[in-house]
GROMACS .gro file of N, CA and C in nm:
model
  549
    1UNK      N    1  -0.007  -0.269   0.511
    1UNK     CA    2  -0.105  -0.170   0.472
    1UNK      C    3  -0.206  -0.226   0.371
    2UNK      N    4  -0.176  -0.341   0.310
    2UNK     CA    5  -0.272  -0.403   0.219
    2UNK      C    6  -0.400  -0.439   0.295
    3UNK      N    7  -0.386  -0.486   0.417
    3UNK     CA    8  -0.504  -0.519   0.498
    3UNK      C    9  -0.590  -0.395   0.521
    4UNK      N   10  -0.527  -0.280   0.542
    4UNK     CA   11  -0.601  -0.154   0.561
    4UNK      C   12  -0.672  -0.115   0.432
    5UNK      N   13  -0.610  -0.140   0.316
    5UNK     CA   14  -0.676  -0.114   0.188
    5UNK      C   15  -0.798  -0.204   0.172
    6UNK      N   16  -0.782  -0.332   0.202
    6UNK     CA   17  -0.892  -0.428   0.190
    6UNK      C   18  -1.007  -0.393   0.283
    7UNK      N   19  -0.975  -0.343   0.402
    7UNK     CA   20  -1.078  -0.308   0.501
    7UNK      C   21  -1.141  -0.171   0.474
    8UNK      N   22  -1.089  -0.098   0.377
    8UNK     CA   23  -1.143   0.035   0.347
    8UNK      C   24  -1.094   0.143   0.441
    9UNK      N   25  -0.985   0.116   0.515
    9UNK     CA   26  -0.933   0.213   0.613
    9UNK      C   27  -0.822   0.300   0.558
   10UNK      N   28  -0.763   0.263   0.446
   10UNK     CA   29  -0.651   0.339   0.391
   10UNK      C   30  -0.697   0.410   0.265
   11UNK      N   31  -0.687   0.544   0.266
   11UNK     CA   32  -0.732   0.625   0.154
   11UNK      C   33  -0.626   0.725   0.110
   12UNK      N   34  -0.508   0.718   0.171
   12UNK     CA   35  -0.397   0.807   0.136
   12UNK      C   36  -0.267   0.728   0.143
   13UNK      N   37  -0.168   0.778   0.072
   13UNK     CA   38  -0.033   0.726   0.088
   13UNK      C   39   0.065   0.840   0.066
   14UNK      N   40   0.176   0.834   0.136
   14UNK     CA   41   0.282   0.933   0.121
   14UNK      C   42   0.408   0.862   0.075
   15UNK      N   43   0.474   0.922  -0.023
   15UNK     CA   44   0.601   0.872  -0.074
   15UNK      C   45   0.695   0.990  -0.085
   16UNK      N   46   0.823   0.962  -0.082
   16UNK     CA   47   0.921   1.069  -0.099
   16UNK      C   48   0.892   1.145  -0.227
   17UNK      N   49   0.913   1.275  -0.224
   17UNK     CA   50   0.884   1.360  -0.340
   17UNK      C   51   0.970   1.324  -0.460
   18UNK      N   52   1.077   1.247  -0.439
   18UNK     CA   53   1.162   1.202  -0.550
   18UNK      C   54   1.105   1.077  -0.617
   19UNK      N   55   0.998   1.020  -0.562
   19UNK     CA   56   0.935   0.899  -0.615
   19UNK      C   57   0.874   0.924  -0.752
   20UNK      N   58   0.868   0.822  -0.837
   20UNK     CA   59   0.796   0.838  -0.964
   20UNK      C   60   0.649   0.876  -0.945
   21UNK      N   61   0.595   0.851  -0.827
   21UNK     CA   62   0.455   0.887  -0.801
   21UNK      C   63   0.432   1.037  -0.801
   22UNK      N   64   0.538   1.116  -0.801
   22UNK     CA   65   0.521   1.262  -0.806
   22UNK      C   66   0.459   1.305  -0.938
   23UNK      N   67   0.463   1.218  -1.039
   23UNK     CA   68   0.406   1.252  -1.170
   23UNK      C   69   0.259   1.211  -1.183
   24UNK      N   70   0.205   1.147  -1.081
   24UNK     CA   71   0.066   1.103  -1.085
   24UNK      C   72  -0.027   1.224  -1.076
   25UNK      N   73  -0.139   1.217  -1.147
   25UNK     CA   74  -0.238   1.326  -1.148
   25UNK      C   75  -0.373   1.273  -1.104
   26UNK      N   76  -0.459   1.363  -1.060
   26UNK     CA   77  -0.596   1.325  -1.026
   26UNK      C   78  -0.660   1.256  -1.147
   27UNK      N   79  -0.728   1.146  -1.122
   27UNK     CA   80  -0.791   1.069  -1.228
   27UNK      C   81  -0.708   0.950  -1.274
   28UNK      N   82  -0.577   0.951  -1.244
   28UNK     CA   83  -0.492   0.837  -1.281
   28UNK      C   84  -0.535   0.713  -1.204
   29UNK      N   85  -0.508   0.598  -1.262
   29UNK     CA   86  -0.537   0.471  -1.198
   29UNK      C   87  -0.406   0.397  -1.174
   30UNK      N   88  -0.392   0.350  -1.053
   30UNK     CA   89  -0.275   0.273  -1.013
   30UNK      C   90  -0.322   0.135  -0.970
   31UNK      N   91  -0.231   0.041  -0.961
   31UNK     CA   92  -0.269  -0.087  -0.900
   31UNK      C   93  -0.167  -0.124  -0.796
   32UNK      N   94  -0.214  -0.189  -0.692
   32UNK     CA   95  -0.132  -0.224  -0.576
   32UNK      C   96  -0.049  -0.347  -0.608
   33UNK      N   97   0.077  -0.340  -0.576
   33UNK     CA   98   0.166  -0.455  -0.588
   33UNK      C   99   0.182  -0.513  -0.448
   34UNK      N  100   0.130  -0.633  -0.428
   34UNK     CA  101   0.133  -0.692  -0.295
   34UNK      C  102   0.202  -0.828  -0.299
   35UNK      N  103   0.245  -0.873  -0.184
   35UNK     CA  104   0.314  -1.001  -0.172
   35UNK      C  105   0.216  -1.113  -0.208
   36UNK      N  106   0.267  -1.217  -0.274
   36UNK     CA  107   0.181  -1.320  -0.331
   36UNK      C  108   0.256  -1.451  -0.348
   37UNK      N  109   0.183  -1.554  -0.390
   37UNK     CA  110   0.244  -1.682  -0.425
   37UNK      C  111   0.154  -1.754  -0.524
   38UNK      N  112   0.214  -1.846  -0.597
   38UNK     CA  113   0.141  -1.937  -0.685
   38UNK      C  114   0.171  -2.078  -0.637
   39UNK      N  115   0.117  -2.178  -0.703
   39UNK     CA  116   0.139  -2.316  -0.658
   39UNK      C  117   0.286  -2.353  -0.666
   40UNK      N  118   0.326  -2.450  -0.583
   40UNK     CA  119   0.467  -2.492  -0.579
   40UNK      C  120   0.511  -2.549  -0.714
   41UNK      N  121   0.419  -2.600  -0.794
   41UNK     CA  122   0.454  -2.651  -0.927
   41UNK      C  123   0.504  -2.540  -1.019
   42UNK      N  124   0.472  -2.415  -0.985
   42UNK     CA  125   0.514  -2.302  -1.068
   42UNK      C  126   0.625  -2.219  -1.005
   43UNK      N  127   0.690  -2.272  -0.902
   43UNK     CA  128   0.797  -2.198  -0.833
   43UNK      C  129   0.908  -2.154  -0.927
   44UNK      N  130   0.942  -2.236  -1.024
   44UNK     CA  131   1.054  -2.205  -1.112
   44UNK      C  132   1.016  -2.111  -1.226
   45UNK      N  133   0.889  -2.083  -1.243
   45UNK     CA  134   0.844  -1.998  -1.353
   45UNK      C  135   0.858  -1.851  -1.313
   46UNK      N  136   0.921  -1.773  -1.401
   46UNK     CA  137   0.935  -1.629  -1.374
   46UNK      C  138   0.797  -1.565  -1.375
   47UNK      N  139   0.773  -1.465  -1.291
   47UNK     CA  140   0.641  -1.402  -1.284
   47UNK      C  141   0.588  -1.357  -1.420
   48UNK      N  142   0.673  -1.301  -1.503
   48UNK     CA  143   0.627  -1.251  -1.633
   48UNK      C  144   0.584  -1.365  -1.726
   49UNK      N  145   0.629  -1.489  -1.696
   49UNK     CA  146   0.597  -1.603  -1.781
   49UNK      C  147   0.482  -1.688  -1.727
   50UNK      N  148   0.427  -1.652  -1.614
   50UNK     CA  149   0.315  -1.729  -1.558
   50UNK      C  150   0.192  -1.713  -1.645
   51UNK      N  151   0.122  -1.823  -1.671
   51UNK     CA  152  -0.002  -1.809  -1.747
   51UNK      C  153  -0.108  -1.734  -1.667
   52UNK      N  154  -0.192  -1.659  -1.737
   52UNK     CA  155  -0.295  -1.579  -1.669
   52UNK      C  156  -0.397  -1.665  -1.595
   53UNK      N  157  -0.400  -1.793  -1.624
   53UNK     CA  158  -0.494  -1.882  -1.556
   53UNK      C  159  -0.438  -1.933  -1.423
   54UNK      N  160  -0.317  -1.893  -1.388
   54UNK     CA  161  -0.254  -1.940  -1.264
   54UNK      C  162  -0.335  -1.900  -1.142
   55UNK      N  163  -0.341  -1.988  -1.045
   55UNK     CA  164  -0.403  -1.953  -0.917
   55UNK      C  165  -0.305  -1.868  -0.838
   56UNK      N  166  -0.354  -1.759  -0.784
   56UNK     CA  167  -0.271  -1.668  -0.707
   56UNK      C  168  -0.328  -1.657  -0.566
   57UNK      N  169  -0.240  -1.659  -0.468
   57UNK     CA  170  -0.279  -1.637  -0.329
   57UNK      C  171  -0.207  -1.512  -0.281
   58UNK      N  172  -0.280  -1.424  -0.214
   58UNK     CA  173  -0.222  -1.302  -0.163
   58UNK      C  174  -0.185  -1.323  -0.016
   59UNK      N  175  -0.064  -1.289   0.019
   59UNK     CA  176  -0.013  -1.310   0.155
   59UNK      C  177  -0.099  -1.238   0.258
   60UNK      N  178  -0.151  -1.120   0.223
   60UNK     CA  179  -0.233  -1.044   0.318
   60UNK      C  180  -0.359  -1.119   0.359
   61UNK      N  181  -0.405  -1.212   0.275
   61UNK     CA  182  -0.525  -1.289   0.308
   61UNK      C  183  -0.496  -1.399   0.410
   62UNK      N  184  -0.369  -1.439   0.421
   62UNK     CA  185  -0.329  -1.538   0.520
   62UNK      C  186  -0.394  -1.674   0.502
   63UNK      N  187  -0.428  -1.714   0.381
   63UNK     CA  188  -0.500  -1.839   0.359
   63UNK      C  189  -0.411  -1.962   0.371
   64UNK      N  190  -0.300  -1.963   0.301
   64UNK     CA  191  -0.206  -2.075   0.308
   64UNK      C  192  -0.248  -2.199   0.231
   65UNK      N  193  -0.336  -2.186   0.131
   65UNK     CA  194  -0.376  -2.305   0.055
   65UNK      C  195  -0.276  -2.339  -0.056
   66UNK      N  196  -0.198  -2.243  -0.100
   66UNK     CA  197  -0.094  -2.269  -0.198
   66UNK      C  198   0.040  -2.279  -0.126
   67UNK      N  199   0.120  -2.375  -0.165
   67UNK     CA  200   0.247  -2.396  -0.096
   67UNK      C  201   0.366  -2.344  -0.175
   68UNK      N  202   0.343  -2.260  -0.271
   68UNK     CA  203   0.452  -2.204  -0.349
   68UNK      C  204   0.532  -2.104  -0.269
   69UNK      N  205   0.644  -2.061  -0.327
   69UNK     CA  206   0.730  -1.966  -0.255
   69UNK      C  207   0.668  -1.828  -0.249
   70UNK      N  208   0.698  -1.757  -0.144
   70UNK     CA  209   0.654  -1.619  -0.123
   70UNK      C  210   0.724  -1.532  -0.227
   71UNK      N  211   0.648  -1.452  -0.298
   71UNK     CA  212   0.704  -1.361  -0.398
   71UNK      C  213   0.677  -1.217  -0.357
   72UNK      N  214   0.773  -1.133  -0.384
   72UNK     CA  215   0.763  -0.990  -0.348
   72UNK      C  216   0.660  -0.921  -0.436
   73UNK      N  217   0.597  -0.819  -0.380
   73UNK     CA  218   0.496  -0.744  -0.452
   73UNK      C  219   0.546  -0.679  -0.579
   74UNK      N  220   0.673  -0.638  -0.581
   74UNK     CA  221   0.724  -0.571  -0.700
   74UNK      C  222   0.727  -0.663  -0.822
   75UNK      N  223   0.710  -0.795  -0.800
   75UNK     CA  224   0.712  -0.890  -0.911
   75UNK      C  225   0.574  -0.938  -0.953
   76UNK      N  226   0.469  -0.884  -0.895
   76UNK     CA  227   0.335  -0.933  -0.930
   76UNK      C  228   0.298  -0.888  -1.071
   77UNK      N  229   0.251  -0.980  -1.154
   77UNK     CA  230   0.208  -0.938  -1.288
   77UNK      C  231   0.081  -0.854  -1.280
   78UNK      N  232   0.067  -0.765  -1.374
   78UNK     CA  233  -0.050  -0.677  -1.378
   78UNK      C  234  -0.180  -0.758  -1.380
   79UNK      N  235  -0.181  -0.871  -1.452
   79UNK     CA  236  -0.303  -0.952  -1.462
   79UNK      C  237  -0.345  -1.011  -1.328
   80UNK      N  238  -0.253  -1.016  -1.231
   80UNK     CA  239  -0.285  -1.073  -1.100
   80UNK      C  240  -0.325  -0.966  -0.998
   81UNK      N  241  -0.320  -0.839  -1.036
   81UNK     CA  242  -0.355  -0.733  -0.941
   81UNK      C  243  -0.503  -0.742  -0.904
   82UNK      N  244  -0.536  -0.695  -0.783
   82UNK     CA  245  -0.675  -0.700  -0.739
   82UNK      C  246  -0.725  -0.571  -0.673
   83UNK      N  247  -0.637  -0.472  -0.658
   83UNK     CA  248  -0.674  -0.349  -0.589
   83UNK      C  249  -0.633  -0.225  -0.669
   84UNK      N  250  -0.716  -0.183  -0.763
   84UNK     CA  251  -0.687  -0.057  -0.832
   84UNK      C  252  -0.715   0.062  -0.740
   85UNK      N  253  -0.635   0.165  -0.755
   85UNK     CA  254  -0.652   0.290  -0.681
   85UNK      C  255  -0.684   0.400  -0.781
   86UNK      N  256  -0.791   0.474  -0.756
   86UNK     CA  257  -0.829   0.585  -0.842
   86UNK      C  258  -0.788   0.713  -0.770
   87UNK      N  259  -0.691   0.783  -0.825
   87UNK     CA  260  -0.634   0.901  -0.760
   87UNK      C  261  -0.732   1.018  -0.766
   88UNK      N  262  -0.760   1.077  -0.650
   88UNK     CA  263  -0.850   1.191  -0.643
   88UNK      C  264  -0.777   1.322  -0.628
   89UNK      N  265  -0.661   1.321  -0.559
   89UNK     CA  266  -0.587   1.444  -0.536
   89UNK      C  267  -0.440   1.409  -0.512
   90UNK      N  268  -0.353   1.500  -0.549
   90UNK     CA  269  -0.209   1.484  -0.529
   90UNK      C  270  -0.155   1.613  -0.469
   91UNK      N  271  -0.079   1.600  -0.360
   91UNK     CA  272  -0.021   1.718  -0.295
   91UNK      C  273   0.127   1.692  -0.268
   92UNK      N  274   0.208   1.794  -0.280
   92UNK     CA  275   0.347   1.789  -0.236
   92UNK      C  276   0.352   1.870  -0.108
   93UNK      N  277   0.406   1.812  -0.001
   93UNK     CA  278   0.407   1.878   0.128
   93UNK      C  279   0.520   1.826   0.214
   94UNK      N  280   0.554   1.894   0.323
   94UNK     CA  281   0.656   1.841   0.414
   94UNK      C  282   0.599   1.722   0.491
   95UNK      N  283   0.681   1.624   0.514
   95UNK     CA  284   0.637   1.502   0.582
   95UNK      C  285   0.573   1.529   0.717
   96UNK      N  286   0.638   1.608   0.801
   96UNK     CA  287   0.587   1.626   0.937
   96UNK      C  288   0.463   1.716   0.943
   97UNK      N  289   0.415   1.761   0.828
   97UNK     CA  290   0.292   1.837   0.823
   97UNK      C  291   0.168   1.749   0.831
   98UNK      N  292   0.185   1.618   0.836
   98UNK     CA  293   0.070   1.528   0.843
   98UNK      C  294  -0.008   1.553   0.973
   99UNK      N  295  -0.140   1.557   0.962
   99UNK     CA  296  -0.221   1.576   1.082
   99UNK      C  297  -0.287   1.442   1.121
  100UNK      N  298  -0.358   1.442   1.232
  100UNK     CA  299  -0.418   1.318   1.280
  100UNK      C  300  -0.518   1.259   1.181
  101UNK      N  301  -0.600   1.343   1.118
  101UNK     CA  302  -0.698   1.292   1.022
  101UNK      C  303  -0.630   1.226   0.903
  102UNK      N  304  -0.521   1.286   0.853
  102UNK     CA  305  -0.447   1.226   0.743
  102UNK      C  306  -0.380   1.096   0.785
  103UNK      N  307  -0.330   1.090   0.908
  103UNK     CA  308  -0.267   0.967   0.957
  103UNK      C  309  -0.368   0.854   0.962
  104UNK      N  310  -0.491   0.884   1.004
  104UNK     CA  311  -0.596   0.781   1.006
  104UNK      C  312  -0.626   0.736   0.863
  105UNK      N  313  -0.630   0.830   0.769
  105UNK     CA  314  -0.653   0.795   0.628
  105UNK      C  315  -0.535   0.719   0.568
  106UNK      N  316  -0.420   0.725   0.632
  106UNK     CA  317  -0.303   0.646   0.591
  106UNK      C  318  -0.315   0.501   0.637
  107UNK      N  319  -0.417   0.471   0.717
  107UNK     CA  320  -0.440   0.334   0.761
  107UNK      C  321  -0.404   0.306   0.905
  108UNK      N  322  -0.372   0.409   0.982
  108UNK     CA  323  -0.343   0.389   1.124
  108UNK      C  324  -0.471   0.338   1.191
  109UNK      N  325  -0.458   0.231   1.269
  109UNK     CA  326  -0.575   0.167   1.327
  109UNK      C  327  -0.625   0.231   1.455
  110UNK      N  328  -0.752   0.208   1.484
  110UNK     CA  329  -0.813   0.253   1.609
  110UNK      C  330  -0.819   0.132   1.702
  111UNK      N  331  -0.760   0.146   1.821
  111UNK     CA  332  -0.760   0.036   1.918
  111UNK      C  333  -0.901   0.013   1.970
  112UNK      N  334  -0.942  -0.111   1.979
  112UNK     CA  335  -1.077  -0.146   2.022
  112UNK      C  336  -1.090  -0.157   2.174
  113UNK      N  337  -0.979  -0.157   2.245
  113UNK     CA  338  -0.983  -0.182   2.390
  113UNK      C  339  -0.977  -0.055   2.474
  114UNK      N  340  -1.017   0.058   2.416
  114UNK     CA  341  -1.009   0.185   2.489
  114UNK      C  342  -1.148   0.246   2.499
  115UNK      N  343  -1.229   0.202   2.598
  115UNK     CA  344  -1.368   0.249   2.604
  115UNK      C  345  -1.385   0.396   2.638
  116UNK      N  346  -1.297   0.454   2.719
  116UNK     CA  347  -1.319   0.591   2.764
  116UNK      C  348  -1.249   0.696   2.677
  117UNK      N  349  -1.152   0.656   2.598
  117UNK     CA  350  -1.084   0.749   2.509
  117UNK      C  351  -1.027   0.669   2.393
  118UNK      N  352  -1.000   0.736   2.285
  118UNK     CA  353  -0.948   0.668   2.167
  118UNK      C  354  -0.798   0.650   2.176
  119UNK      N  355  -0.755   0.532   2.135
  119UNK     CA  356  -0.613   0.505   2.118
  119UNK      C  357  -0.593   0.452   1.977
  120UNK      N  358  -0.477   0.477   1.922
  120UNK     CA  359  -0.446   0.439   1.785
  120UNK      C  360  -0.324   0.349   1.785
  121UNK      N  361  -0.311   0.269   1.680
  121UNK     CA  362  -0.199   0.176   1.677
  121UNK      C  363  -0.147   0.156   1.536
  122UNK      N  364  -0.025   0.108   1.531
  122UNK     CA  365   0.035   0.062   1.407
  122UNK      C  366   0.119  -0.061   1.442
  123UNK      N  367   0.109  -0.165   1.359
  123UNK     CA  368   0.187  -0.287   1.379
  123UNK      C  369   0.313  -0.280   1.295
  124UNK      N  370   0.425  -0.305   1.359
  124UNK     CA  371   0.555  -0.293   1.293
  124UNK      C  372   0.634  -0.421   1.316
  125UNK      N  373   0.633  -0.510   1.220
  125UNK     CA  374   0.714  -0.631   1.229
  125UNK      C  375   0.691  -0.711   1.355
  126UNK      N  376   0.570  -0.737   1.389
  126UNK     CA  377   0.540  -0.818   1.506
  126UNK      C  378   0.521  -0.739   1.634
  127UNK      N  379   0.557  -0.612   1.635
  127UNK     CA  380   0.536  -0.528   1.752
  127UNK      C  381   0.427  -0.426   1.720
  128UNK      N  382   0.355  -0.386   1.823
  128UNK     CA  383   0.250  -0.286   1.805
  128UNK      C  384   0.284  -0.162   1.886
  129UNK      N  385   0.276  -0.048   1.819
  129UNK     CA  386   0.298   0.081   1.885
  129UNK      C  387   0.162   0.145   1.904
  130UNK      N  388   0.131   0.191   2.026
  130UNK     CA  389   0.002   0.250   2.060
  130UNK      C  390   0.024   0.393   2.108
  131UNK      N  391  -0.065   0.484   2.066
  131UNK     CA  392  -0.056   0.624   2.107
  131UNK      C  393  -0.194   0.687   2.107
  132UNK      N  394  -0.208   0.796   2.175
  132UNK     CA  395  -0.332   0.874   2.172
  132UNK      C  396  -0.337   0.961   2.046
  133UNK      N  397  -0.228   0.966   1.970
  133UNK     CA  398  -0.220   1.053   1.853
  133UNK      C  399  -0.188   0.972   1.728
  134UNK      N  400  -0.278   0.967   1.631
  134UNK     CA  401  -0.254   0.893   1.508
  134UNK      C  402  -0.128   0.938   1.434
  135UNK      N  403  -0.099   1.069   1.432
  135UNK     CA  404   0.019   1.118   1.361
  135UNK      C  405   0.147   1.063   1.424
  136UNK      N  406   0.146   1.041   1.555
  136UNK     CA  407   0.262   0.981   1.621
  136UNK      C  408   0.281   0.836   1.577
  137UNK      N  409   0.171   0.764   1.559
  137UNK     CA  410   0.179   0.627   1.507
  137UNK      C  411   0.235   0.629   1.365
  138UNK      N  412   0.189   0.725   1.285
  138UNK     CA  413   0.238   0.735   1.147
  138UNK      C  414   0.388   0.767   1.146
  139UNK      N  415   0.431   0.854   1.235
  139UNK     CA  416   0.574   0.888   1.244
  139UNK      C  417   0.655   0.762   1.273
  140UNK      N  418   0.605   0.677   1.362
  140UNK     CA  419   0.674   0.553   1.395
  140UNK      C  420   0.677   0.460   1.274
  141UNK      N  421   0.566   0.452   1.199
  141UNK     CA  422   0.562   0.371   1.079
  141UNK      C  423   0.663   0.423   0.976
  142UNK      N  424   0.663   0.553   0.950
  142UNK     CA  425   0.756   0.611   0.854
  142UNK      C  426   0.900   0.579   0.895
  143UNK      N  427   0.930   0.598   1.022
  143UNK     CA  428   1.066   0.575   1.071
  143UNK      C  429   1.109   0.430   1.056
  144UNK      N  430   1.014   0.338   1.062
  144UNK     CA  431   1.049   0.196   1.046
  144UNK      C  432   1.083   0.163   0.901
  145UNK      N  433   1.037   0.245   0.808
  145UNK     CA  434   1.059   0.221   0.665
  145UNK      C  435   1.169   0.307   0.604
  146UNK      N  436   1.198   0.421   0.667
  146UNK     CA  437   1.292   0.518   0.608
  146UNK      C  438   1.396   0.558   0.712
  147UNK      N  439   1.516   0.502   0.699
  147UNK     CA  440   1.622   0.537   0.794
  147UNK      C  441   1.748   0.587   0.725
  148UNK      N  442   1.736   0.627   0.600
  148UNK     CA  443   1.848   0.682   0.524
  148UNK      C  444   1.853   0.834   0.545
  149UNK      N  445   1.975   0.888   0.553
  149UNK     CA  446   1.988   1.034   0.568
  149UNK      C  447   1.905   1.106   0.462
  150UNK      N  448   1.833   1.207   0.505
  150UNK     CA  449   1.749   1.285   0.415
  150UNK      C  450   1.608   1.231   0.402
  151UNK      N  451   1.585   1.106   0.445
  151UNK     CA  452   1.454   1.044   0.434
  151UNK      C  453   1.387   1.023   0.570
  152UNK      N  454   1.461   1.044   0.676
  152UNK     CA  455   1.410   1.017   0.811
  152UNK      C  456   1.304   1.120   0.850
  153UNK      N  457   1.222   1.081   0.946
  153UNK     CA  458   1.119   1.171   0.999
  153UNK      C  459   1.182   1.302   1.045
  154UNK      N  460   1.293   1.293   1.118
  154UNK     CA  461   1.357   1.413   1.171
  154UNK      C  462   1.413   1.504   1.061
  155UNK      N  463   1.435   1.449   0.942
  155UNK     CA  464   1.483   1.530   0.828
  155UNK      C  465   1.370   1.606   0.761
  156UNK      N  466   1.246   1.567   0.788
  156UNK     CA  467   1.127   1.631   0.731
  156UNK      C  468   1.137   1.647   0.578
  157UNK      N  469   1.155   1.535   0.506
  157UNK     CA  470   1.166   1.546   0.360
  157UNK      C  471   1.032   1.585   0.298
  158UNK      N  472   1.038   1.636   0.177
  158UNK     CA  473   0.916   1.661   0.102
  158UNK      C  474   0.857   1.527   0.058
  159UNK      N  475   0.725   1.519   0.060
  159UNK     CA  476   0.658   1.396   0.018
  159UNK      C  477   0.547   1.430  -0.080
  160UNK      N  478   0.511   1.331  -0.160
  160UNK     CA  479   0.393   1.342  -0.244
  160UNK      C  480   0.284   1.263  -0.170
  161UNK      N  481   0.172   1.329  -0.144
  161UNK     CA  482   0.059   1.266  -0.075
  161UNK      C  483  -0.049   1.239  -0.179
  162UNK      N  484  -0.081   1.112  -0.197
  162UNK     CA  485  -0.186   1.073  -0.290
  162UNK      C  486  -0.311   1.039  -0.211
  163UNK      N  487  -0.422   1.097  -0.250
  163UNK     CA  488  -0.551   1.064  -0.192
  163UNK      C  489  -0.626   0.986  -0.299
  164UNK      N  490  -0.681   0.871  -0.261
  164UNK     CA  491  -0.737   0.782  -0.362
  164UNK      C  492  -0.861   0.709  -0.312
  165UNK      N  493  -0.928   0.644  -0.405
  165UNK     CA  494  -1.040   0.555  -0.378
  165UNK      C  495  -0.995   0.415  -0.419
  166UNK      N  496  -1.024   0.315  -0.338
  166UNK     CA  497  -0.986   0.178  -0.367
  166UNK      C  498  -1.101   0.106  -0.435
  167UNK      N  499  -1.071   0.034  -0.540
  167UNK     CA  500  -1.170  -0.053  -0.603
  167UNK      C  501  -1.122  -0.197  -0.586
  168UNK      N  502  -1.214  -0.289  -0.602
  168UNK     CA  503  -1.178  -0.431  -0.586
  168UNK      C  504  -1.200  -0.502  -0.719
  169UNK      N  505  -1.096  -0.566  -0.767
  169UNK     CA  506  -1.100  -0.637  -0.895
  169UNK      C  507  -0.971  -0.611  -0.970
  170UNK      N  508  -0.950  -0.685  -1.074
  170UNK     CA  509  -0.830  -0.667  -1.155
  170UNK      C  510  -0.842  -0.540  -1.238
  171UNK      N  511  -0.736  -0.463  -1.247
  171UNK     CA  512  -0.739  -0.335  -1.318
  171UNK      C  513  -0.773  -0.352  -1.465
  172UNK      N  514  -0.725  -0.459  -1.529
  172UNK     CA  515  -0.754  -0.482  -1.671
  172UNK      C  516  -0.898  -0.527  -1.693
  173UNK      N  517  -0.956  -0.594  -1.594
  173UNK     CA  518  -1.096  -0.635  -1.605
  173UNK      C  519  -1.187  -0.515  -1.583
  174UNK      N  520  -1.155  -0.432  -1.484
  174UNK     CA  521  -1.237  -0.314  -1.455
  174UNK      C  522  -1.223  -0.206  -1.562
  175UNK      N  523  -1.102  -0.195  -1.619
  175UNK     CA  524  -1.072  -0.090  -1.718
  175UNK      C  525  -1.002  -0.153  -1.838
  176UNK      N  526  -1.076  -0.226  -1.922
  176UNK     CA  527  -1.013  -0.302  -2.031
  176UNK      C  528  -0.940  -0.217  -2.135
  177UNK      N  529  -0.974  -0.091  -2.149
  177UNK     CA  530  -0.908  -0.006  -2.249
  177UNK      C  531  -0.796   0.078  -2.190
  178UNK      N  532  -0.768   0.060  -2.063
  178UNK     CA  533  -0.665   0.139  -1.996
  178UNK      C  534  -0.531   0.067  -2.005
  179UNK      N  535  -0.434   0.128  -2.066
  179UNK     CA  536  -0.304   0.062  -2.081
  179UNK      C  537  -0.193   0.136  -2.005
  180UNK      N  538  -0.219   0.256  -1.957
  180UNK     CA  539  -0.111   0.333  -1.895
  180UNK      C  540  -0.118   0.335  -1.743
  181UNK      N  541  -0.188   0.240  -1.682
  181UNK     CA  542  -0.192   0.237  -1.535
  181UNK      C  543  -0.053   0.204  -1.482
  182UNK      N  544  -0.021   0.261  -1.370
  182UNK     CA  545   0.110   0.238  -1.310
  182UNK      C  546   0.096   0.148  -1.188
  183UNK      N  547   0.202   0.078  -1.159
  183UNK     CA  548   0.205  -0.008  -1.041
  183UNK      C  549   0.250   0.073  -0.922
   0.00000   0.00000   0.00000
């Protein structure tokens, strides 16, 4: 979904209503934690100890110029973030209440090979699911991420839906006096 954020196609996200994101309010600023790497010379350095001058490569960019180990997004230091989200609205709602327009705002893609009618897609671990209905693609995406009892699509859990605007740049550079941004 980082690629959808970069392309300007993702403007919403849904998380379980038990998520810490349920406390987010309109106007809050968040930053995206995405998969990344630094140079192989810094493989042994803990993320919190990396100098701010370190070169960072984001996996979503697919560049491959740094040969360091792949690091999970949850370990990215705040100084390395590049995608702040400015929250515009927060809603608590049932998961299966998502409509096609919201699914598209969640980053569901529009297939380019359908000249006479629209088809939508979502890529899931190397496979692509295609449907005439964006909400059906979103259901497939949710199901690929949530398979625990009470969290499944068929369980229709409550979710917090965040509607946001994406900015490009480091959150501390764009908002130098902001200290309470959440990851």
